[in-house]
PDB file of C-alpha atoms and ligand atoms in Angstrom:
ATOM      1  CA  MET A 102      67.096 120.574  60.883  1.00 65.00           C
ATOM      2  CA  PRO A 103      66.577 118.439  63.986  1.00 67.00           C
ATOM      3  CA  VAL A 104      67.426 114.797  63.646  1.00 74.00           C
ATOM      4  CA  VAL A 105      64.104 112.912  63.601  1.00 80.00           C
ATOM      5  CA  SER A 106      62.906 109.375  64.254  1.00 83.00           C
ATOM      6  CA  ALA A 107      62.556 107.111  61.237  1.00 91.00           C
ATOM      7  CA  ARG A 108      59.036 106.137  62.224  1.00 92.00           C
ATOM      8  CA  GLU A 109      57.788 109.696  61.869  1.00 90.00           C
ATOM      9  CA  MET A 110      59.601 110.094  58.536  1.00 95.00           C
ATOM     10  CA  LEU A 111      58.354 106.777  57.137  1.00 97.00           C
ATOM     11  CA  VAL A 112      54.714 107.125  58.206  1.00 95.00           C
ATOM     12  CA  GLU A 113      54.761 110.428  56.315  1.00 95.00           C
ATOM     13  CA  ALA A 114      56.298 108.690  53.255  1.00 96.00           C
ATOM     14  CA  ALA A 115      53.934 105.711  53.316  1.00 94.00           C
ATOM     15  CA  THR A 116      50.839 107.874  53.626  1.00 93.00           C
ATOM     16  CA  HIS A 117      51.948 110.088  50.719  1.00 95.00           C
ATOM     17  CA  GLY A 118      53.020 107.343  48.306  1.00 95.00           C
ATOM     18  CA  TYR A 119      56.785 107.711  48.276  1.00 98.00           C
ATOM     19  CA  ALA A 120      59.710 105.964  49.976  1.00 98.00           C
ATOM     20  CA  VAL A 121      62.842 107.172  51.756  1.00 98.00           C
ATOM     21  CA  GLY A 122      66.307 105.908  50.821  1.00 98.00           C
ATOM     22  CA  ALA A 123      68.355 104.335  53.608  1.00 98.00           C
ATOM     23  CA  PHE A 124      71.971 104.394  52.503  1.00 98.00           C
ATOM     24  CA  ASN A 125      74.690 102.247  54.045  1.00 98.00           C
ATOM     25  CA  VAL A 126      77.940 104.107  54.610  1.00 98.00           C
ATOM     26  CA  THR A 127      81.342 102.739  55.572  1.00 96.00           C
ATOM     27  CA  ASN A 128      83.248 105.999  56.009  1.00 96.00           C
ATOM     28  CA  ILE A 129      82.799 109.736  56.541  1.00 95.00           C
ATOM     29  CA  ILE A 130      83.187 110.605  52.821  1.00 96.00           C
ATOM     30  CA  GLN A 131      80.155 108.453  52.020  1.00 97.00           C
ATOM     31  CA  MET A 132      78.221 109.998  54.904  1.00 98.00           C
ATOM     32  CA  GLU A 133      78.983 113.508  53.603  1.00 98.00           C
ATOM     33  CA  ALA A 134      77.978 112.440  50.096  1.00 98.00           C
ATOM     34  CA  VAL A 135      74.612 111.090  51.276  1.00 98.00           C
ATOM     35  CA  ILE A 136      73.782 114.221  53.302  1.00 98.00           C
ATOM     36  CA  GLU A 137      74.864 116.555  50.487  1.00 98.00           C
ATOM     37  CA  ALA A 138      72.827 114.597  47.948  1.00 98.00           C
ATOM     38  CA  ALA A 139      69.787 114.840  50.243  1.00 98.00           C
ATOM     39  CA  VAL A 140      70.252 118.613  50.510  1.00 98.00           C
ATOM     40  CA  ALA A 141      70.668 118.890  46.716  1.00 98.00           C
ATOM     41  CA  ARG A 142      67.488 116.856  46.096  1.00 98.00           C
ATOM     42  CA  ARG A 143      65.603 118.303  49.113  1.00 98.00           C
ATOM     43  CA  ALA A 144      64.894 114.786  50.359  1.00 98.00           C
ATOM     44  CA  PRO A 145      64.483 113.224  53.805  1.00 97.00           C
ATOM     45  CA  VAL A 146      67.239 110.668  54.320  1.00 98.00           C
ATOM     46  CA  ILE A 147      68.377 107.750  56.464  1.00 98.00           C
ATOM     47  CA  ILE A 148      72.067 107.021  56.931  1.00 98.00           C
ATOM     48  CA  GLN A 149      72.792 103.504  58.122  1.00 98.00           C
ATOM     49  CA  THR A 150      75.797 101.459  59.138  1.00 98.00           C
ATOM     50  CA  SER A 151      76.044  97.684  59.244  1.00 97.00           C
ATOM     51  CA  VAL A 152      77.773  95.925  62.110  1.00 98.00           C
ATOM     52  CA  THR A 153      81.353  95.624  60.760  1.00 97.00           C
ATOM     53  CA  PRO A 154      81.893  99.328  59.897  1.00 97.00           C
ATOM     54  CA  THR A 155      80.031 100.283  63.080  1.00 98.00           C
ATOM     55  CA  LYS A 156      82.533  98.329  65.175  1.00 98.00           C
ATOM     56  CA  PHE A 157      85.508  99.465  63.062  1.00 97.00           C
ATOM     57  CA  LEU A 158      84.721 103.208  63.119  1.00 97.00           C
ATOM     58  CA  ARG A 159      83.010 102.977  66.538  1.00 98.00           C
ATOM     59  CA  PRO A 160      79.416 104.046  67.194  1.00 98.00           C
ATOM     60  CA  GLU A 161      80.544 107.131  69.140  1.00 98.00           C
ATOM     61  CA  VAL A 162      82.576 108.446  66.176  1.00 98.00           C
ATOM     62  CA  ILE A 163      79.821 107.702  63.651  1.00 98.00           C
ATOM     63  CA  ALA A 164      77.126 109.336  65.780  1.00 98.00           C
ATOM     64  CA  ALA A 165      79.269 112.445  66.393  1.00 98.00           C
ATOM     65  CA  ALA A 166      80.053 112.806  62.678  1.00 98.00           C
ATOM     66  CA  PHE A 167      76.393 112.285  61.842  1.00 97.00           C
ATOM     67  CA  ARG A 168      75.281 115.015  64.261  1.00 96.00           C
ATOM     68  CA  ALA A 169      77.895 117.447  62.951  1.00 97.00           C
ATOM     69  CA  LEU A 170      76.756 116.888  59.360  1.00 97.00           C
ATOM     70  CA  ALA A 171      73.008 116.395  59.808  1.00 96.00           C
ATOM     71  CA  GLU A 172      72.083 119.082  62.346  1.00 95.00           C
ATOM     72  CA  PRO A 173      72.997 122.082  60.147  1.00 96.00           C
ATOM     73  CA  ALA A 174      71.494 120.451  57.017  1.00 96.00           C
ATOM     74  CA  PRO A 175      68.042 121.774  55.991  1.00 96.00           C
ATOM     75  CA  ILE A 176      66.538 118.268  55.604  1.00 96.00           C
ATOM     76  CA  PRO A 177      65.335 115.657  58.136  1.00 96.00           C
ATOM     77  CA  ALA A 178      67.869 112.876  58.674  1.00 96.00           C
ATOM     78  CA  CYS A 179      68.124 109.690  60.759  1.00 96.00           C
ATOM     79  CA  LEU A 180      71.016 107.467  61.805  1.00 97.00           C
ATOM     80  CA  HIS A 181      70.196 103.750  61.717  1.00 98.00           C
ATOM     81  CA  LEU A 182      72.035 100.597  62.800  1.00 98.00           C
ATOM     82  CA  ASP A 183      71.471  97.931  60.134  1.00 97.00           C
ATOM     83  CA  HIS A 184      71.085  94.139  60.731  1.00 96.00           C
ATOM     84  CA  CYS A 185      72.449  93.831  64.238  1.00 97.00           C
ATOM     85  CA  ASP A 186      71.966  90.544  66.101  1.00 97.00           C
ATOM     86  CA  ASP A 187      73.987  91.682  69.129  1.00 97.00           C
ATOM     87  CA  VAL A 188      71.746  93.220  71.799  1.00 98.00           C
ATOM     88  CA  GLY A 189      74.744  94.879  73.493  1.00 98.00           C
ATOM     89  CA  LEU A 190      75.751  96.697  70.297  1.00 98.00           C
ATOM     90  CA  CYS A 191      72.127  97.752  69.716  1.00 98.00           C
ATOM     91  CA  GLN A 192      72.092  99.277  73.209  1.00 98.00           C
ATOM     92  CA  ARG A 193      75.476 100.961  72.769  1.00 98.00           C
ATOM     93  CA  CYS A 194      74.404 102.593  69.484  1.00 98.00           C
ATOM     94  CA  ALA A 195      71.063 103.711  70.946  1.00 97.00           C
ATOM     95  CA  GLY A 196      72.973 105.242  73.860  1.00 97.00           C
ATOM     96  CA  VAL A 197      75.326 107.367  71.755  1.00 97.00           C
ATOM     97  CA  GLY A 198      72.905 108.952  69.303  1.00 95.00           C
ATOM     98  CA  TYR A 199      71.656 106.461  66.720  1.00 97.00           C
ATOM     99  CA  THR A 200      67.996 107.318  66.162  1.00 96.00           C
ATOM    100  CA  ASN A 201      66.943 103.859  64.933  1.00 97.00           C
ATOM    101  CA  ILE A 202      68.088 100.349  65.561  1.00 98.00           C
ATOM    102  CA  MET A 203      67.467  97.208  63.537  1.00 98.00           C
ATOM    103  CA  PHE A 204      67.573  94.082  65.623  1.00 97.00           C
ATOM    104  CA  ASP A 205      67.924  91.182  63.184  1.00 95.00           C
ATOM    105  CA  GLY A 206      66.471  88.100  64.811  1.00 94.00           C
ATOM    106  CA  SER A 207      65.743  86.402  61.492  1.00 89.00           C
ATOM    107  CA  LYS A 208      68.016  83.472  62.349  1.00 89.00           C
ATOM    108  CA  LEU A 209      66.057  82.811  65.544  1.00 93.00           C
ATOM    109  CA  ASP A 210      62.816  80.877  65.755  1.00 92.00           C
ATOM    110  CA  PHE A 211      59.645  82.961  65.825  1.00 94.00           C
ATOM    111  CA  ASP A 212      59.141  83.162  69.586  1.00 96.00           C
ATOM    112  CA  GLU A 213      62.801  83.874  70.288  1.00 96.00           C
ATOM    113  CA  ASN A 214      62.855  86.551  67.562  1.00 96.00           C
ATOM    114  CA  VAL A 215      59.806  88.171  69.217  1.00 97.00           C
ATOM    115  CA  ARG A 216      61.350  87.944  72.687  1.00 98.00           C
ATOM    116  CA  VAL A 217      64.761  89.452  71.877  1.00 98.00           C
ATOM    117  CA  THR A 218      63.343  92.080  69.500  1.00 98.00           C
ATOM    118  CA  ARG A 219      60.960  93.131  72.306  1.00 98.00           C
ATOM    119  CA  GLU A 220      63.924  93.472  74.693  1.00 98.00           C
ATOM    120  CA  VAL A 221      65.622  95.869  72.224  1.00 98.00           C
ATOM    121  CA  VAL A 222      62.347  97.765  71.676  1.00 98.00           C
ATOM    122  CA  GLU A 223      61.852  98.250  75.425  1.00 98.00           C
ATOM    123  CA  TYR A 224      65.421  99.451  75.867  1.00 98.00           C
ATOM    124  CA  CYS A 225      65.251 101.893  72.932  1.00 97.00           C
ATOM    125  CA  HIS A 226      61.816 103.274  73.766  1.00 97.00           C
ATOM    126  CA  GLY A 227      62.955 103.675  77.364  1.00 97.00           C
ATOM    127  CA  LEU A 228      65.757 105.993  76.195  1.00 96.00           C
ATOM    128  CA  GLY A 229      63.345 108.265  74.343  1.00 91.00           C
ATOM    129  CA  ASP A 230      62.297 108.494  70.725  1.00 88.00           C
ATOM    130  CA  ILE A 231      64.528 105.731  69.377  1.00 96.00           C
ATOM    131  CA  THR A 232      62.667 103.451  67.002  1.00 97.00           C
ATOM    132  CA  VAL A 233      63.307  99.807  66.174  1.00 98.00           C
ATOM    133  CA  GLU A 234      63.113  97.767  62.955  1.00 98.00           C
ATOM    134  CA  GLY A 235      62.483  94.031  63.111  1.00 97.00           C
ATOM    135  CA  GLU A 236      62.768  91.353  60.435  1.00 94.00           C
ATOM    136  CA  LEU A 237      60.703  88.252  59.762  1.00 92.00           C
ATOM    137  CA  GLY A 238      61.959  85.704  57.233  1.00 86.00           C
ATOM    138  CA  THR A 239      65.490  85.908  55.818  1.00 79.00           C
ATOM    139  CA  VAL A 240      66.787  88.282  53.146  1.00 76.00           C
ATOM    140  CA  SER A 241      69.183  86.286  50.956  1.00 69.00           C
ATOM    141  CA  GLY A 242      72.653  87.289  49.745  1.00 71.00           C
ATOM    142  CA  VAL A 243      75.638  88.630  51.652  1.00 64.00           C
ATOM    143  CA  GLU A 244      75.098  90.975  54.579  1.00 65.00           C
ATOM    144  CA  ASP A 245      78.254  91.840  56.444  1.00 60.00           C
ATOM    145  CA  GLN A 246      80.008  88.704  55.189  1.00 50.00           C
ATOM    146  CA  VAL A 247      77.209  86.406  56.336  1.00 53.00           C
ATOM    147  CA  ARG A 248      76.113  84.476  53.282  1.00 53.00           C
ATOM    148  CA  VAL A 249      72.556  83.184  53.019  1.00 54.00           C
ATOM    149  CA  ALA A 250      71.913  81.086  49.940  1.00 52.00           C
ATOM    150  CA  GLU A 251      68.825  82.131  48.015  1.00 56.00           C
ATOM    151  CA  THR A 252      67.360  78.640  48.362  1.00 55.00           C
ATOM    152  CA  GLU A 253      67.778  78.785  52.138  1.00 51.00           C
ATOM    153  CA  ALA A 254      66.062  82.109  52.397  1.00 59.00           C
ATOM    154  CA  GLU A 255      62.668  81.656  53.876  1.00 81.00           C
ATOM    155  CA  LEU A 256      60.152  84.319  53.075  1.00 89.00           C
ATOM    156  CA  CYS A 257      57.994  86.129  55.591  1.00 91.00           C
ATOM    157  CA  ASP A 258      54.742  84.411  56.530  1.00 91.00           C
ATOM    158  CA  PRO A 259      51.966  87.029  56.105  1.00 93.00           C
ATOM    159  CA  ALA A 260      49.754  85.197  58.606  1.00 91.00           C
ATOM    160  CA  ARG A 261      52.312  85.744  61.378  1.00 94.00           C
ATOM    161  CA  SER A 262      53.294  89.311  60.427  1.00 95.00           C
ATOM    162  CA  LEU A 263      50.804  91.173  62.579  1.00 96.00           C
ATOM    163  CA  GLU A 264      51.485  88.870  65.514  1.00 97.00           C
ATOM    164  CA  PHE A 265      55.224  89.567  65.185  1.00 97.00           C
ATOM    165  CA  VAL A 266      54.741  93.327  64.958  1.00 97.00           C
ATOM    166  CA  GLU A 267      52.283  93.479  67.872  1.00 97.00           C
ATOM    167  CA  ARG A 268      54.133  91.145  70.220  1.00 98.00           C
ATOM    168  CA  SER A 269      57.597  92.598  69.541  1.00 98.00           C
ATOM    169  CA  GLY A 270      56.398  96.229  69.488  1.00 98.00           C
ATOM    170  CA  VAL A 271      58.602  97.162  66.505  1.00 98.00           C
ATOM    171  CA  ASP A 272      58.105 100.538  64.845  1.00 98.00           C
ATOM    172  CA  LEU A 273      59.319  99.423  61.405  1.00 98.00           C
ATOM    173  CA  PHE A 274      58.866  96.029  59.800  1.00 97.00           C
ATOM    174  CA  ALA A 275      61.126  94.272  57.265  1.00 96.00           C
ATOM    175  CA  PRO A 276      59.403  91.213  55.777  1.00 94.00           C
ATOM    176  CA  ALA A 277      61.522  88.935  53.536  1.00 92.00           C
ATOM    177  CA  ILE A 278      59.841  88.941  50.117  1.00 92.00           C
ATOM    178  CA  GLY A 279      62.606  87.672  47.807  1.00 88.00           C
ATOM    179  CA  THR A 280      64.870  90.727  47.558  1.00 89.00           C
ATOM    180  CA  ALA A 281      68.553  90.002  48.206  1.00 87.00           C
ATOM    181  CA  HIS A 282      71.670  91.688  49.551  1.00 88.00           C
ATOM    182  CA  GLY A 283      74.706  92.174  47.316  1.00 87.00           C
ATOM    183  CA  VAL A 284      74.356  91.801  43.554  1.00 85.00           C
ATOM    184  CA  TYR A 285      71.419  89.849  42.116  1.00 83.00           C
ATOM    185  CA  THR A 286      72.602  86.599  40.558  1.00 79.00           C
ATOM    186  CA  THR A 287      69.740  86.531  38.050  1.00 79.00           C
ATOM    187  CA  GLU A 288      68.484  89.271  35.766  1.00 78.00           C
ATOM    188  CA  ASN A 289      64.928  88.931  37.037  1.00 80.00           C
ATOM    189  CA  PRO A 290      64.967  88.111  40.749  1.00 83.00           C
ATOM    190  CA  LYS A 291      61.724  86.574  41.954  1.00 86.00           C
ATOM    191  CA  ILE A 292      60.114  89.236  44.103  1.00 90.00           C
ATOM    192  CA  ASP A 293      56.910  88.136  45.805  1.00 93.00           C
ATOM    193  CA  PHE A 294      54.721  91.211  45.239  1.00 95.00           C
ATOM    194  CA  ASP A 295      51.541  89.405  46.307  1.00 95.00           C
ATOM    195  CA  ARG A 296      53.104  88.471  49.622  1.00 94.00           C
ATOM    196  CA  PHE A 297      54.239  92.063  50.149  1.00 96.00           C
ATOM    197  CA  GLU A 298      50.778  93.397  49.365  1.00 97.00           C
ATOM    198  CA  LYS A 299      49.174  90.887  51.743  1.00 97.00           C
ATOM    199  CA  ILE A 300      51.577  91.828  54.545  1.00 97.00           C
ATOM    200  CA  GLN A 301      50.931  95.552  54.046  1.00 97.00           C
ATOM    201  CA  LYS A 302      47.178  94.918  54.216  1.00 97.00           C
ATOM    202  CA  ILE A 303      47.435  92.760  57.337  1.00 97.00           C
ATOM    203  CA  VAL A 304      49.854  95.026  59.238  1.00 97.00           C
ATOM    204  CA  ASN A 305      48.921  98.522  58.059  1.00 97.00           C
ATOM    205  CA  GLY A 306      45.487  98.082  56.448  1.00 95.00           C
ATOM    206  CA  GLN A 307      43.424  99.545  59.285  1.00 93.00           C
ATOM    207  CA  ARG A 308      45.953 102.082  60.549  1.00 93.00           C
ATOM    208  CA  MET A 309      49.675 102.540  60.026  1.00 94.00           C
ATOM    209  CA  ILE A 310      51.282 100.326  62.681  1.00 95.00           C
ATOM    210  CA  ALA A 311      54.755  99.674  61.253  1.00 97.00           C
ATOM    211  CA  PRO A 312      55.844 101.027  57.844  1.00 97.00           C
ATOM    212  CA  LEU A 313      57.329  98.285  55.608  1.00 97.00           C
ATOM    213  CA  ILE A 314      61.019  98.156  54.801  1.00 97.00           C
ATOM    214  CA  VAL A 315      62.587  96.733  51.630  1.00 96.00           C
ATOM    215  CA  HIS A 316      66.118  95.347  51.903  1.00 94.00           C
ATOM    216  CA  GLY A 317      68.437  94.686  48.951  1.00 91.00           C
ATOM    217  CA  GLY A 318      67.653  97.730  46.792  1.00 90.00           C
ATOM    218  CA  THR A 319      70.819  97.526  44.666  1.00 91.00           C
ATOM    219  CA  GLY A 320      70.134  96.043  41.238  1.00 89.00           C
ATOM    220  CA  LEU A 321      66.327  96.121  41.423  1.00 92.00           C
ATOM    221  CA  LYS A 322      64.872  97.416  38.165  1.00 94.00           C
ATOM    222  CA  PRO A 323      63.180 100.839  38.384  1.00 96.00           C
ATOM    223  CA  GLU A 324      59.759  99.324  37.622  1.00 96.00           C
ATOM    224  CA  VAL A 325      60.204  96.797  40.462  1.00 95.00           C
ATOM    225  CA  VAL A 326      61.139  99.566  42.893  1.00 97.00           C
ATOM    226  CA  LYS A 327      58.156 101.701  41.821  1.00 97.00           C
ATOM    227  CA  ARG A 328      55.772  98.778  42.210  1.00 97.00           C
ATOM    228  CA  LEU A 329      57.044  98.063  45.740  1.00 97.00           C
ATOM    229  CA  VAL A 330      56.716 101.755  46.657  1.00 97.00           C
ATOM    230  CA  ALA A 331      53.138 101.751  45.337  1.00 97.00           C
ATOM    231  CA  LEU A 332      52.386  98.672  47.472  1.00 97.00           C
ATOM    232  CA  GLY A 333      53.610 100.440  50.623  1.00 96.00           C
ATOM    233  CA  GLY A 334      57.409 100.061  50.764  1.00 97.00           C
ATOM    234  CA  ALA A 335      58.443 103.086  52.839  1.00 98.00           C
ATOM    235  CA  LYS A 336      62.213 102.593  53.302  1.00 97.00           C
ATOM    236  CA  PHE A 337      64.559 101.126  50.713  1.00 97.00           C
ATOM    237  CA  ASN A 338      67.987  99.967  51.809  1.00 97.00           C
ATOM    238  CA  VAL A 339      70.795 100.678  49.359  1.00 97.00           C
ATOM    239  CA  SER A 340      74.282  99.457  50.211  1.00 96.00           C
ATOM    240  CA  THR A 341      76.180  97.608  47.458  1.00 95.00           C
ATOM    241  CA  ASP A 342      75.462 100.346  44.905  1.00 96.00           C
ATOM    242  CA  LEU A 343      77.324 102.916  47.024  1.00 97.00           C
ATOM    243  CA  LYS A 344      80.247 100.563  47.661  1.00 96.00           C
ATOM    244  CA  TYR A 345      80.685 100.094  43.903  1.00 97.00           C
ATOM    245  CA  ALA A 346      80.453 103.856  43.308  1.00 97.00           C
ATOM    246  CA  LEU A 347      83.055 104.573  45.991  1.00 97.00           C
ATOM    247  CA  ILE A 348      85.546 101.915  44.925  1.00 97.00           C
ATOM    248  CA  ASP A 349      85.168 102.364  41.151  1.00 98.00           C
ATOM    249  CA  ALA A 350      85.550 106.157  41.374  1.00 98.00           C
ATOM    250  CA  THR A 351      88.563 105.800  43.671  1.00 98.00           C
ATOM    251  CA  CYS A 352      90.260 103.256  41.373  1.00 98.00           C
ATOM    252  CA  ASP A 353      89.509 105.287  38.239  1.00 98.00           C
ATOM    253  CA  TYR A 354      90.862 108.477  39.771  1.00 98.00           C
ATOM    254  CA  ILE A 355      94.039 106.866  41.053  1.00 98.00           C
ATOM    255  CA  SER A 356      94.783 104.999  37.835  1.00 97.00           C
ATOM    256  CA  SER A 357      94.381 108.145  35.741  1.00 97.00           C
ATOM    257  CA  HIS A 358      96.397 110.325  38.201  1.00 97.00           C
ATOM    258  CA  ARG A 359      99.024 107.809  39.246  1.00 96.00           C
ATOM    259  CA  LYS A 360     101.736 110.436  39.854  1.00 96.00           C
ATOM    260  CA  GLU A 361      99.516 112.737  41.921  1.00 97.00           C
ATOM    261  CA  TYR A 362      99.655 112.392  45.710  1.00 96.00           C
ATOM    262  CA  ASN A 363      96.610 114.388  46.814  1.00 96.00           C
ATOM    263  CA  PRO A 364      94.140 112.323  48.857  1.00 96.00           C
ATOM    264  CA  GLY A 365      91.654 115.207  48.941  1.00 97.00           C
ATOM    265  CA  LYS A 366      91.147 114.931  45.183  1.00 98.00           C
ATOM    266  CA  ILE A 367      90.491 111.193  45.450  1.00 97.00           C
ATOM    267  CA  ASP A 368      87.882 111.960  48.129  1.00 97.00           C
ATOM    268  CA  VAL A 369      86.196 114.549  45.897  1.00 98.00           C
ATOM    269  CA  ALA A 370      85.974 112.059  43.014  1.00 98.00           C
ATOM    270  CA  ALA A 371      84.578 109.352  45.314  1.00 98.00           C
ATOM    271  CA  LYS A 372      82.094 111.725  46.915  1.00 98.00           C
ATOM    272  CA  ARG A 373      80.766 112.922  43.547  1.00 98.00           C
ATOM    273  CA  ALA A 374      80.240 109.347  42.380  1.00 98.00           C
ATOM    274  CA  VAL A 375      78.376 108.372  45.572  1.00 98.00           C
ATOM    275  CA  MET A 376      76.248 111.535  45.409  1.00 98.00           C
ATOM    276  CA  ALA A 377      75.195 110.692  41.841  1.00 98.00           C
ATOM    277  CA  ARG A 378      73.932 107.248  42.924  1.00 98.00           C
ATOM    278  CA  VAL A 379      72.124 108.635  45.975  1.00 98.00           C
ATOM    279  CA  GLU A 380      70.404 111.290  43.845  1.00 98.00           C
ATOM    280  CA  TYR A 381      69.364 108.586  41.337  1.00 98.00           C
ATOM    281  CA  TRP A 382      67.702 106.646  44.175  1.00 98.00           C
ATOM    282  CA  MET A 383      65.999 109.702  45.645  1.00 98.00           C
ATOM    283  CA  ASP A 384      64.421 110.535  42.282  1.00 98.00           C
ATOM    284  CA  LEU A 385      63.339 106.915  41.773  1.00 98.00           C
ATOM    285  CA  LEU A 386      61.835 106.558  45.264  1.00 98.00           C
ATOM    286  CA  GLY A 387      59.920 109.813  44.908  1.00 98.00           C
ATOM    287  CA  CYS A 388      61.376 111.421  48.046  1.00 98.00           C
ATOM    288  CA  ALA A 389      63.180 114.200  46.131  1.00 98.00           C
ATOM    289  CA  GLY A 390      61.445 117.501  46.885  1.00 97.00           C
ATOM    290  CA  LYS A 391      59.670 116.085  49.964  1.00 96.00           C
ATOM    291  CA  ALA A 392      61.871 117.738  52.617  1.00 94.00           C
TER     292      ALA A 392
HETATM  293 ZN1   ZN B 975      69.323  94.273  54.728  1.00 91.26          ZN
END
């Protein structure tokens, strides 16, 4: 199936009451696992890479692997760059086949965030159908080794949401609402549902301008995820969950087959474990069966 833009995929999700999983991968085994899980569950899917693995593997290699895996698959798929604050890397990824770019200007003040996000939007739209995600407020936790304490995290101001979306021109909007990267430090993280609902109403109440994105999916209780989907969350980012699946399955396989020297079997065990988590998320988000 042709590789599609995330905007198209997420407007479809938001208007039909489900969300699409956006899964962070750090290697090709994980990428294969995510695509195969999407085929098994007949779900649209977004593969994303954060900045460190993108630089390590190189955007050209990731985009080529993505095309080779996604184009023959009978489901729509996107390749997304996650949380990038480097305009040059955003442009490089857009130029080699990423279909969506997230410029993360959340550390900048409002006007500067708008200005630089707009620069990325203009570049990406100028190349064709490459869509851009912007963030307002700060998602707490660890993203690519950058630690933001939960107390420091400032949530998205609903009153400025529409202004941000309109002035920056973003296609997808990630408002900080209390979800966190990494593993939640409390059993019941404080998610600001009212804020999320208000933002959805302000930004997408009249017509769908920019589908809302939820970061920090790992560890959210199923009822929390379902409530956010019902309120308009169209893309859920899942990263830590897949890292745990990959590393735990790899460790378990090696420790129970310590005398076996067959990397392919380790890969199969890791891939199965990642696929199981991806399929769990697709069922929970309601996107299974939607492709
Ligand atoms: Zn994130």
